[in-house]
Coordinates of C-alpha atoms in Angstrom, one line a residue:
Chain A
M1 CA -16.2 19.6 -67.8
K2 CA -14.1 22.6 -66.5
K3 CA -17.0 23.6 -64.3
M4 CA -17.1 20.2 -62.8
M5 CA -13.4 20.2 -62.1
S6 CA -13.5 23.6 -60.4
I7 CA -16.4 22.4 -58.2
L8 CA -14.4 19.4 -57.2
I9 CA -11.2 21.4 -56.5
G10 CA -13.3 23.8 -54.4
L11 CA -14.7 20.9 -52.4
L12 CA -11.3 19.6 -51.8
L13 CA -10.1 23.0 -50.6
V14 CA -13.0 23.3 -48.2
L15 CA -12.4 19.9 -46.8
S16 CA -8.7 20.6 -46.2
V17 CA -9.4 23.9 -44.5
F18 CA -12.1 22.2 -42.3
A19 CA -9.7 19.4 -41.3
T20 CA -6.8 21.8 -40.5
A21 CA -9.1 24.0 -38.3
E22 CA -10.2 20.9 -36.3
T23 CA -6.6 19.7 -35.7
D24 CA -5.6 23.2 -34.6
T25 CA -8.3 23.4 -32.0
G26 CA -7.1 20.1 -30.5
A27 CA -3.5 21.1 -30.4
N28 CA -4.2 24.5 -28.8
V29 CA -5.7 22.9 -25.7
D30 CA -2.3 22.5 -24.2
E31 CA -1.3 26.1 -25.0
T32 CA -4.2 27.5 -23.0
E33 CA -2.7 26.0 -19.9
Q34 CA -0.4 28.5 -18.2
P35 CA 2.4 27.1 -16.1
E36 CA 1.8 27.6 -12.4
A37 CA 5.3 29.1 -11.9
V38 CA 4.5 31.9 -14.4
L39 CA 1.2 32.7 -12.7
L40 CA 2.9 32.9 -9.4
A41 CA 6.0 34.8 -10.4
N42 CA 4.0 37.5 -12.3
E43 CA 1.5 38.2 -9.5
D44 CA 1.3 41.9 -10.1
T45 CA 1.3 41.6 -13.8
A46 CA -1.4 39.0 -13.6
E47 CA -3.5 41.3 -11.4
E48 CA -3.2 44.2 -13.9
E49 CA -4.1 41.9 -16.8
T50 CA -7.0 40.6 -14.8
T51 CA -8.3 44.1 -14.4
A52 CA -7.9 44.8 -18.1
S53 CA -9.7 41.7 -19.1
T54 CA -12.5 42.1 -16.6
E55 CA -14.9 43.4 -19.2
E56 CA -14.2 40.4 -21.4
V57 CA -15.6 38.0 -19.0
D58 CA -18.5 36.3 -20.7
E59 CA -21.3 34.1 -19.4
E60 CA -19.3 30.9 -20.1
D61 CA -16.5 32.1 -17.8
E62 CA -18.9 32.9 -15.1
G63 CA -20.3 29.4 -15.3
E64 CA -16.8 28.0 -15.0
T65 CA -16.0 30.2 -12.0
E66 CA -19.2 29.0 -10.3
D67 CA -18.2 25.4 -11.0
E68 CA -14.7 26.0 -9.5
E69 CA -16.3 27.6 -6.4
D70 CA -18.5 24.6 -6.0
D71 CA -15.4 22.3 -6.3
I72 CA -13.6 24.3 -3.6
E73 CA -16.7 24.0 -1.4
E74 CA -16.7 20.3 -2.0
I75 CA -13.0 20.0 -1.0
E76 CA -13.7 21.9 2.2
E77 CA -16.8 19.8 3.0
E78 CA -15.1 16.6 2.2
Y79 CA -12.2 17.5 4.5
E80 CA -14.5 18.5 7.3
E81 CA -16.2 15.1 7.1
S82 CA -13.1 12.9 6.6
E83 CA -11.6 11.0 9.5
T84 CA -8.8 12.4 11.6
G85 CA -7.4 8.9 12.2
D86 CA -7.2 9.3 16.1
E87 CA -9.7 6.5 16.5
I88 CA -7.7 3.8 14.7
I89 CA -4.4 5.0 16.2
D90 CA -6.0 4.5 19.7
E91 CA -7.4 1.1 18.7
I92 CA -4.0 -0.1 17.5
E93 CA -2.3 1.2 20.7
D94 CA -4.8 -0.5 22.9
E95 CA -4.2 -3.8 21.1
E96 CA -0.4 -3.6 21.1
E97 CA 1.1 -6.6 22.8
T98 CA 4.5 -6.9 24.6
D99 CA 6.7 -9.9 23.8
G100 CA 5.7 -11.4 27.2
E101 CA 2.0 -11.1 26.4
I102 CA 2.4 -12.9 23.0
E103 CA 4.5 -15.7 24.7
E104 CA 1.8 -16.1 27.3
E105 CA -0.9 -16.3 24.7
L106 CA 1.0 -18.9 22.8
E107 CA 1.5 -20.9 26.0
I108 CA 5.3 -20.8 25.7
N109 CA 6.6 -22.1 29.0
E110 CA 9.7 -20.9 30.8
E111 CA 11.9 -23.7 29.5
E112 CA 10.8 -23.0 25.9
S113 CA 11.2 -19.3 26.4
A114 CA 14.7 -19.8 27.7
E115 CA 15.6 -21.9 24.7
I116 CA 14.1 -19.4 22.3
R117 CA 16.1 -16.5 23.9
E118 CA 19.3 -18.6 23.7
A119 CA 18.6 -19.3 20.1
I120 CA 17.9 -15.6 19.3
E121 CA 21.3 -14.8 20.8
N122 CA 23.1 -17.5 19.0
I123 CA 21.5 -17.8 15.5
G124 CA 18.4 -15.7 15.4
L125 CA 14.7 -16.7 15.7
R126 CA 14.3 -17.4 12.0
Q127 CA 17.2 -19.9 11.9
Y128 CA 15.9 -21.5 15.1
I129 CA 12.5 -22.1 13.4
L130 CA 14.1 -23.5 10.3
N131 CA 16.2 -25.9 12.5
R132 CA 13.0 -27.0 14.3
Q133 CA 11.3 -27.6 10.9
L134 CA 14.3 -29.7 9.8
K135 CA 14.4 -31.7 13.0
Q136 CA 10.6 -32.5 12.7
R137 CA 10.9 -33.5 9.0
V138 CA 13.9 -35.8 9.7
F139 CA 12.0 -37.5 12.5
V140 CA 9.0 -38.1 10.3
A141 CA 11.3 -39.5 7.6
T142 CA 12.8 -42.0 10.0
I143 CA 9.4 -43.1 11.1
H144 CA 8.4 -43.6 7.5
G145 CA 11.6 -45.5 6.9
E146 CA 10.9 -47.8 9.9
A147 CA 7.4 -48.5 8.6
I148 CA 8.7 -49.3 5.1
I149 CA 11.5 -51.6 6.5
L150 CA 9.0 -53.4 8.8
Y151 CA 6.7 -54.0 5.9
L152 CA 9.4 -55.3 3.6
Q153 CA 10.9 -57.5 6.3
G154 CA 7.4 -59.1 6.6
K155 CA 7.5 -59.9 2.9
E156 CA 11.1 -61.3 3.3
Y157 CA 12.8 -58.6 1.2
D158 CA 16.5 -57.8 1.9
T159 CA 16.4 -54.5 3.8
T160 CA 20.1 -54.2 4.8
E161 CA 20.7 -51.1 2.6
L162 CA 17.5 -49.4 3.7
E163 CA 18.3 -50.0 7.4
G164 CA 21.8 -48.4 6.9
I165 CA 20.3 -45.3 5.3
N166 CA 17.6 -45.0 8.0
D167 CA 20.2 -45.3 10.8
E168 CA 22.2 -42.4 9.2
L169 CA 19.0 -40.3 9.2
K170 CA 18.4 -41.2 12.9
E171 CA 22.0 -40.1 13.7
I172 CA 21.4 -36.8 11.9
Y173 CA 18.1 -36.3 13.8
K174 CA 20.0 -36.7 17.1
A175 CA 22.7 -34.3 16.1
I176 CA 20.3 -31.4 15.2
D177 CA 20.3 -28.9 18.1
P178 CA 17.8 -26.3 17.0
K179 CA 19.1 -23.6 19.2
T180 CA 22.7 -23.7 18.0
M181 CA 22.7 -25.0 14.4
T182 CA 24.1 -22.2 12.2
K183 CA 22.8 -21.3 8.7
E184 CA 25.8 -23.0 7.1
E185 CA 25.4 -26.2 9.2
F186 CA 21.7 -26.1 8.4
N187 CA 22.3 -25.9 4.6
E188 CA 24.9 -28.7 4.8
T189 CA 22.5 -30.9 6.8
V190 CA 19.6 -30.3 4.5
G191 CA 21.7 -31.3 1.5
E192 CA 22.9 -34.5 3.3
V193 CA 19.3 -35.4 4.4
K194 CA 17.9 -34.8 0.9
E195 CA 20.6 -37.1 -0.6
L196 CA 19.8 -39.9 2.0
V197 CA 16.1 -39.6 1.4
Q198 CA 16.6 -39.9 -2.3
E199 CA 18.9 -42.9 -1.9
F200 CA 16.3 -44.6 0.3
K201 CA 13.5 -43.9 -2.2
D202 CA 15.7 -45.3 -5.1
A203 CA 16.4 -48.4 -3.1
V204 CA 12.7 -49.0 -2.4
D205 CA 12.0 -48.5 -6.1
E206 CA 14.5 -51.2 -7.0
L207 CA 13.0 -53.6 -4.4
V208 CA 9.3 -53.1 -4.6
P209 CA 7.0 -53.2 -7.7
E210 CA 4.8 -50.1 -8.2
E211 CA 1.5 -51.9 -7.4
E212 CA 2.7 -52.8 -3.9
K213 CA 3.4 -49.2 -2.9
D214 CA -0.2 -48.3 -2.0
A215 CA -0.1 -51.1 0.6
I216 CA 3.2 -49.6 2.0
R217 CA 1.7 -46.2 2.2
N218 CA -1.2 -47.5 4.2
R219 CA 1.3 -49.2 6.5
I220 CA 3.1 -45.9 6.9
A221 CA -0.1 -44.0 7.9
A222 CA -0.8 -46.6 10.5
Y223 CA 2.7 -46.6 11.9
V224 CA 2.8 -42.7 12.0
R225 CA -0.3 -42.8 14.2
T226 CA 1.6 -44.8 16.8
H227 CA 4.2 -42.0 16.9
Q228 CA 1.7 -39.1 16.7
K229 CA 2.5 -37.8 20.1
Q230 CA 6.2 -37.3 19.4
I231 CA 5.5 -35.8 16.0
D232 CA 2.9 -33.4 17.6
L233 CA 5.3 -32.3 20.2
L234 CA 7.9 -31.4 17.6
L235 CA 5.3 -29.7 15.5
K236 CA 4.0 -27.7 18.5
K237 CA 7.5 -26.4 19.4
E238 CA 8.0 -25.3 15.9
W239 CA 4.6 -23.7 15.7
K240 CA 5.1 -21.7 18.9
A241 CA 8.4 -20.3 17.7
R242 CA 7.0 -19.5 14.3
M243 CA 3.9 -17.8 15.6
L244 CA 6.0 -15.8 18.0
N245 CA 8.3 -14.6 15.2
N246 CA 5.5 -13.8 12.8
R247 CA 3.3 -12.0 15.4
K248 CA 6.2 -10.0 16.6
Q249 CA 7.1 -9.1 13.0
L250 CA 3.5 -7.9 12.3
R251 CA 3.3 -6.0 15.6
D252 CA 6.5 -4.2 14.9
S253 CA 5.6 -3.4 11.3
L254 CA 2.1 -2.1 12.3
K255 CA 3.7 -0.1 15.1
A256 CA 6.1 1.6 12.6
V257 CA 3.1 2.5 10.4
K258 CA 1.1 3.7 13.4
E259 CA 4.0 5.9 14.7
D260 CA 4.1 7.4 11.2
A261 CA 0.4 8.1 11.3
K262 CA 0.8 9.6 14.8
Q263 CA 3.5 11.9 13.5
L264 CA 1.1 13.1 10.8
R265 CA -1.5 13.9 13.5
M266 CA 1.1 15.6 15.6
D267 CA 1.8 17.9 12.7
G268 CA -1.9 18.8 12.7
R269 CA -2.9 16.7 9.6
K270 CA -5.8 14.4 9.2
L271 CA -5.0 10.9 8.1
L272 CA -7.8 10.8 5.5
D273 CA -7.5 7.7 3.3
A274 CA -4.4 6.5 5.2
A275 CA -6.7 5.8 8.2
K276 CA -8.5 3.2 6.1
R277 CA -5.2 1.5 5.2
L278 CA -4.2 1.5 8.9
R279 CA -7.5 -0.2 9.7
N280 CA -6.9 -2.8 7.0
L281 CA -3.4 -3.6 8.4
K282 CA -4.8 -4.0 11.9
A283 CA -7.5 -6.4 10.5
I284 CA -4.9 -8.5 8.6
K285 CA -2.8 -8.7 11.8
N286 CA -5.8 -10.0 13.8
R287 CA -6.7 -12.5 11.1
Y288 CA -3.3 -14.0 11.5
K289 CA -3.7 -14.0 15.2
N290 CA -7.0 -15.8 14.9
G291 CA -5.5 -18.3 12.4
T292 CA -7.8 -17.5 9.5
I293 CA -4.9 -16.6 7.2
D294 CA -1.5 -18.3 6.6
A295 CA 1.9 -16.7 6.5
T296 CA 2.3 -16.9 2.7
E297 CA -1.0 -15.2 2.1
I298 CA -0.5 -12.6 4.8
K299 CA 2.9 -11.6 3.5
Q300 CA 1.5 -10.6 0.1
K301 CA -1.5 -8.8 1.6
W302 CA 0.8 -7.0 4.1
Q303 CA 3.1 -5.8 1.4
E304 CA 0.2 -4.5 -0.6
E305 CA -1.4 -2.7 2.3
T306 CA 1.8 -1.1 3.5
K307 CA 2.4 0.1 0.0
L308 CA -1.1 1.5 -0.2
Y309 CA -0.6 3.2 3.1
G310 CA 2.5 4.9 1.8
L311 CA 0.6 6.2 -1.2
A312 CA -2.4 7.3 0.9
R313 CA 0.0 8.9 3.4
A314 CA 1.7 11.0 0.7
A315 CA -1.7 11.9 -0.8
S316 CA -3.0 13.0 2.6
V317 CA -0.2 15.5 3.1
V318 CA -1.1 17.1 -0.2
K319 CA -4.8 16.9 0.5
N320 CA -4.4 18.5 4.0
E321 CA -2.6 21.5 2.5
R322 CA -5.2 21.8 -0.3
A323 CA -8.1 21.6 2.2
L324 CA -6.6 24.4 4.3
L325 CA -6.2 26.5 1.2
A326 CA -9.8 25.7 0.2
I327 CA -11.0 26.9 3.7
G328 CA -9.1 30.2 3.2
A329 CA -10.6 30.6 -0.3
A330 CA -14.1 29.9 1.0
R331 CA -13.7 32.6 3.7
I332 CA -12.8 35.1 1.0
R333 CA -15.6 34.0 -1.3
K334 CA -18.1 34.6 1.5
A335 CA -16.7 38.2 2.1
I336 CA -16.9 38.9 -1.7
K337 CA -20.5 37.7 -1.7
E338 CA -21.3 40.1 1.1
A339 CA -19.6 42.9 -0.7
D340 CA -21.6 42.1 -3.8
E341 CA -24.8 42.1 -1.8
D342 CA -23.8 45.6 -0.6
D343 CA -23.7 46.7 -4.3
E344 CA -19.9 47.0 -4.3
D345 CA -18.0 46.2 -7.5
T346 CA -16.4 42.8 -6.9
T347 CA -15.6 41.7 -10.4
E348 CA -11.9 42.1 -10.1
L349 CA -11.8 40.3 -6.7
E350 CA -13.9 37.5 -8.1
N351 CA -11.4 37.1 -11.0
R352 CA -8.5 37.0 -8.7
L353 CA -10.2 34.5 -6.5
A354 CA -11.1 32.4 -9.5
E355 CA -7.4 32.2 -10.5
I356 CA -6.5 31.1 -7.0
N357 CA -9.4 28.6 -6.9
A358 CA -8.1 27.1 -10.2
Q359 CA -4.7 26.6 -8.6
I360 CA -6.2 25.0 -5.5
K361 CA -8.2 22.7 -7.7
D362 CA -5.0 21.7 -9.4
F363 CA -3.3 21.1 -6.1
I364 CA -3.7 17.3 -6.1
P365 CA -1.6 14.3 -5.4
G366 CA 0.3 13.3 -8.5
K367 CA 0.7 16.9 -9.6
V368 CA 2.1 18.0 -6.3
T369 CA 4.3 15.8 -4.2
S370 CA 4.1 15.6 -0.5
K371 CA 7.6 17.0 -0.1
E372 CA 6.8 20.1 -2.2
A373 CA 3.3 20.5 -0.9
G374 CA 4.2 22.9 2.0
A375 CA 6.2 25.3 -0.2
K376 CA 3.7 25.3 -3.0
A377 CA 0.8 25.8 -0.6
A378 CA 2.7 28.7 1.0
V379 CA 2.8 30.5 -2.4
I380 CA -0.9 30.1 -3.0
K381 CA -1.6 31.1 0.6
S382 CA 0.3 34.3 0.1
R383 CA -2.0 35.1 -2.8
L384 CA -5.0 34.5 -0.5
V385 CA -3.5 36.7 2.1
N386 CA -2.9 39.5 -0.5
L387 CA -6.5 39.2 -1.5
E388 CA -7.7 39.3 2.1
K389 CA -5.9 42.6 2.5
N390 CA -8.3 44.2 0.0
E391 CA -10.2 47.0 1.7
R392 CA -13.5 45.6 0.5
L393 CA -12.8 42.3 2.3
T394 CA -10.6 42.9 5.3
N395 CA -13.4 44.1 7.7
R396 CA -15.8 41.5 6.5
I397 CA -13.3 38.7 7.0
Q398 CA -12.3 40.0 10.4
A399 CA -15.9 40.1 11.5
A400 CA -16.4 36.5 10.3
R401 CA -13.3 35.4 12.2
A402 CA -14.5 37.1 15.3
N403 CA -17.8 35.1 15.0
V404 CA -16.0 31.7 14.6
A405 CA -13.3 32.5 17.2
P406 CA -15.1 30.9 20.2
R407 CA -15.7 27.7 18.1
A408 CA -12.1 27.6 16.9
A409 CA -10.8 28.1 20.5
A410 CA -12.9 25.1 21.6
K411 CA -11.6 23.1 18.8
Q412 CA -8.0 24.1 19.6
I413 CA -8.5 22.9 23.2
Q414 CA -9.9 19.6 21.9
N415 CA -7.0 19.2 19.6
A416 CA -4.5 19.9 22.4
R417 CA -6.2 17.3 24.5
V418 CA -6.0 14.7 21.7
S419 CA -2.3 15.5 21.2
S420 CA -1.5 15.2 24.8
A421 CA -3.4 11.9 25.1
I422 CA -1.4 10.6 22.1
A423 CA 1.8 11.7 23.7
R424 CA 0.9 10.1 27.0
R425 CA 0.1 6.8 25.3
G426 CA 3.3 7.0 23.4
A427 CA 5.3 7.5 26.6
A428 CA 3.5 4.6 28.3
A429 CA 4.1 2.3 25.3
S430 CA 7.8 3.2 25.3
A431 CA 8.0 2.5 29.0
N432 CA 6.3 -0.9 28.4
T433 CA 8.6 -1.8 25.6
G434 CA 11.6 -0.8 27.8
A435 CA 10.3 -2.9 30.6
S436 CA 9.8 -6.0 28.4
E437 CA 13.2 -5.6 26.9
G438 CA 14.6 -5.3 30.4
D439 CA 12.7 -8.5 31.3
E440 CA 14.2 -10.3 28.3
E441 CA 17.7 -9.3 29.3
Chain B
M1 CA -13.8 12.0 -68.3
K2 CA -10.6 10.4 -67.2
I3 CA -9.4 13.5 -65.4
S4 CA -12.8 13.9 -63.5
T5 CA -12.5 10.2 -62.3
L6 CA -9.0 10.9 -61.1
I7 CA -10.1 14.0 -59.2
I8 CA -13.0 12.2 -57.6
G9 CA -10.7 9.4 -56.6
F10 CA -8.2 11.9 -55.2
I11 CA -10.9 13.6 -53.2
L12 CA -12.2 10.3 -51.8
V13 CA -8.7 9.3 -50.7
S14 CA -8.0 12.7 -49.2
S15 CA -11.2 12.7 -47.2
I16 CA -10.5 9.2 -45.8
F17 CA -7.0 10.2 -44.9
L18 CA -8.1 13.5 -43.2
T19 CA -10.9 11.7 -41.3
A20 CA -8.3 9.1 -40.1
C21 CA -6.0 11.9 -39.0
Q22 CA -8.8 13.6 -37.0
Q23 CA -9.8 10.4 -35.3
T24 CA -6.1 9.7 -34.3
T25 CA -5.9 13.2 -32.7
T26 CA -9.1 12.7 -30.7
Q27 CA -7.9 9.2 -29.6
D28 CA -4.6 10.7 -28.4
E29 CA -6.4 13.4 -26.4
I30 CA -8.5 10.8 -24.7
T31 CA -5.8 8.2 -23.9
Q32 CA -3.0 10.5 -23.0
P33 CA -3.5 12.8 -20.1
R34 CA -2.0 16.2 -20.6
I35 CA -0.1 16.0 -17.3
T36 CA 1.4 12.7 -16.3
E37 CA 0.2 11.9 -12.8
T38 CA 2.6 9.6 -11.0
P39 CA 1.5 8.2 -7.7
E40 CA 3.9 9.0 -5.0
E41 CA 4.7 6.4 -2.4
E42 CA 6.4 6.9 1.0
A43 CA 7.9 3.8 2.5
V44 CA 7.1 3.8 6.2
A45 CA 7.7 0.2 7.2
E46 CA 10.3 -2.4 6.4
D47 CA 9.2 -5.7 4.8
V48 CA 8.0 -8.2 7.3
E49 CA 10.0 -11.5 7.6
L50 CA 7.2 -14.0 8.0
I51 CA 8.0 -17.7 8.1
A52 CA 5.7 -20.3 6.5
E53 CA 5.1 -23.7 8.0
D54 CA 6.6 -25.5 5.0
E55 CA 9.9 -23.7 4.5
V56 CA 12.0 -26.9 4.8
D57 CA 11.5 -29.7 2.3
I58 CA 13.6 -32.9 2.3
G59 CA 11.5 -35.0 -0.1
E60 CA 9.6 -38.3 0.4
M61 CA 10.9 -41.7 1.4
I62 CA 8.6 -43.5 -1.0

């Protein structure tokens, strides 16, 4: 009995020890992570410690280092292959339309253009469009009213009340001047019209049984057809103004995003994923122009894409800095490899580079913000520069630089050409906008 | 006899409890990243003020 008990207690103890050990391993994962600030602040100490711990490097660590080096190479390659964004910037600039060009495409004649300009000065384009929508709706309501009254008169109903309401609606229609009606007047009129329409509807409900209403609706449809020209004219005027407003809004919004992208390029950064977002925005704008998407749908898509551009833009700032660091690290890695092939002891250098590589690998959007990217990259870069100063590497790196210098010079010339082309286009676009604004005035 | 049954019961309960604890820890490690990555957004364009064709509604006459 006693034996059995001691076996069981023993088993229990073993189980508890095993479980505690497992939990500790899990918890210690965080502790192994050293804050970046500590690594950077204790540069010299870290170097000394690295030397001391050199002998302790086992096979597993070597494997990790190689993995990190591969990752750094991947960052470098990915960056080299990714798009600069110049192409999409150029495309957007080529497609950019002036106010005059949009008006011409929408077939807005001089008289309409003058009315729109007057409205913009008085009440703004948005209010003008709402006024035009209201005028068109009231006109259609009076046509429906007439059709209903005519039908009911044919059936010898008393239509005095309905005629009175419809006359009031006609008066309101005449009084609406789309280019001068203010927001307050608009709201007041809408309230008044809604009340009259409801009154008319209630009066019809009192007079006519439900089963007769389908016949009235058919009569309305036929009557509307006889007034289709007037309705279409009102609709067309509203459509032109609305399209002008929406297309100008999209053009200006895309222009703002493009200018931001251009600034990134001017600062020598690639757009990376932000280029894709810019391309999507351009596609959405063109879909609206072609009439394959309506304003409600486009508004949502536009908000989503501009938000995604903002995210991609911030990420690209960080990724650009990271890529430049990766390029620097790759140069040092090559020099270390050469030294190793010449039978020099490179263990310490490899360890120092591995530390820097780990920091570069950790230099990602989300962990580093676009605002702090420059400063943080400068700290890592100073570590790279320090490493480059090592006597085993300096000559090798200089020799490698001398080899790539002609290529770099050619690239620099190309970049300068791109920048000046962008600047020229920017100046031309400003001149165009200035001219179109002048025209408007 | 009674004591041994108690001990066996205790061991069983303990092992279930310990196993549950271990699983929770593993789950936490999987679901919670060690460093919270918050996407950063830079607003570059103001909201577009698009107008739809049906902004004004006055109701129906019938």
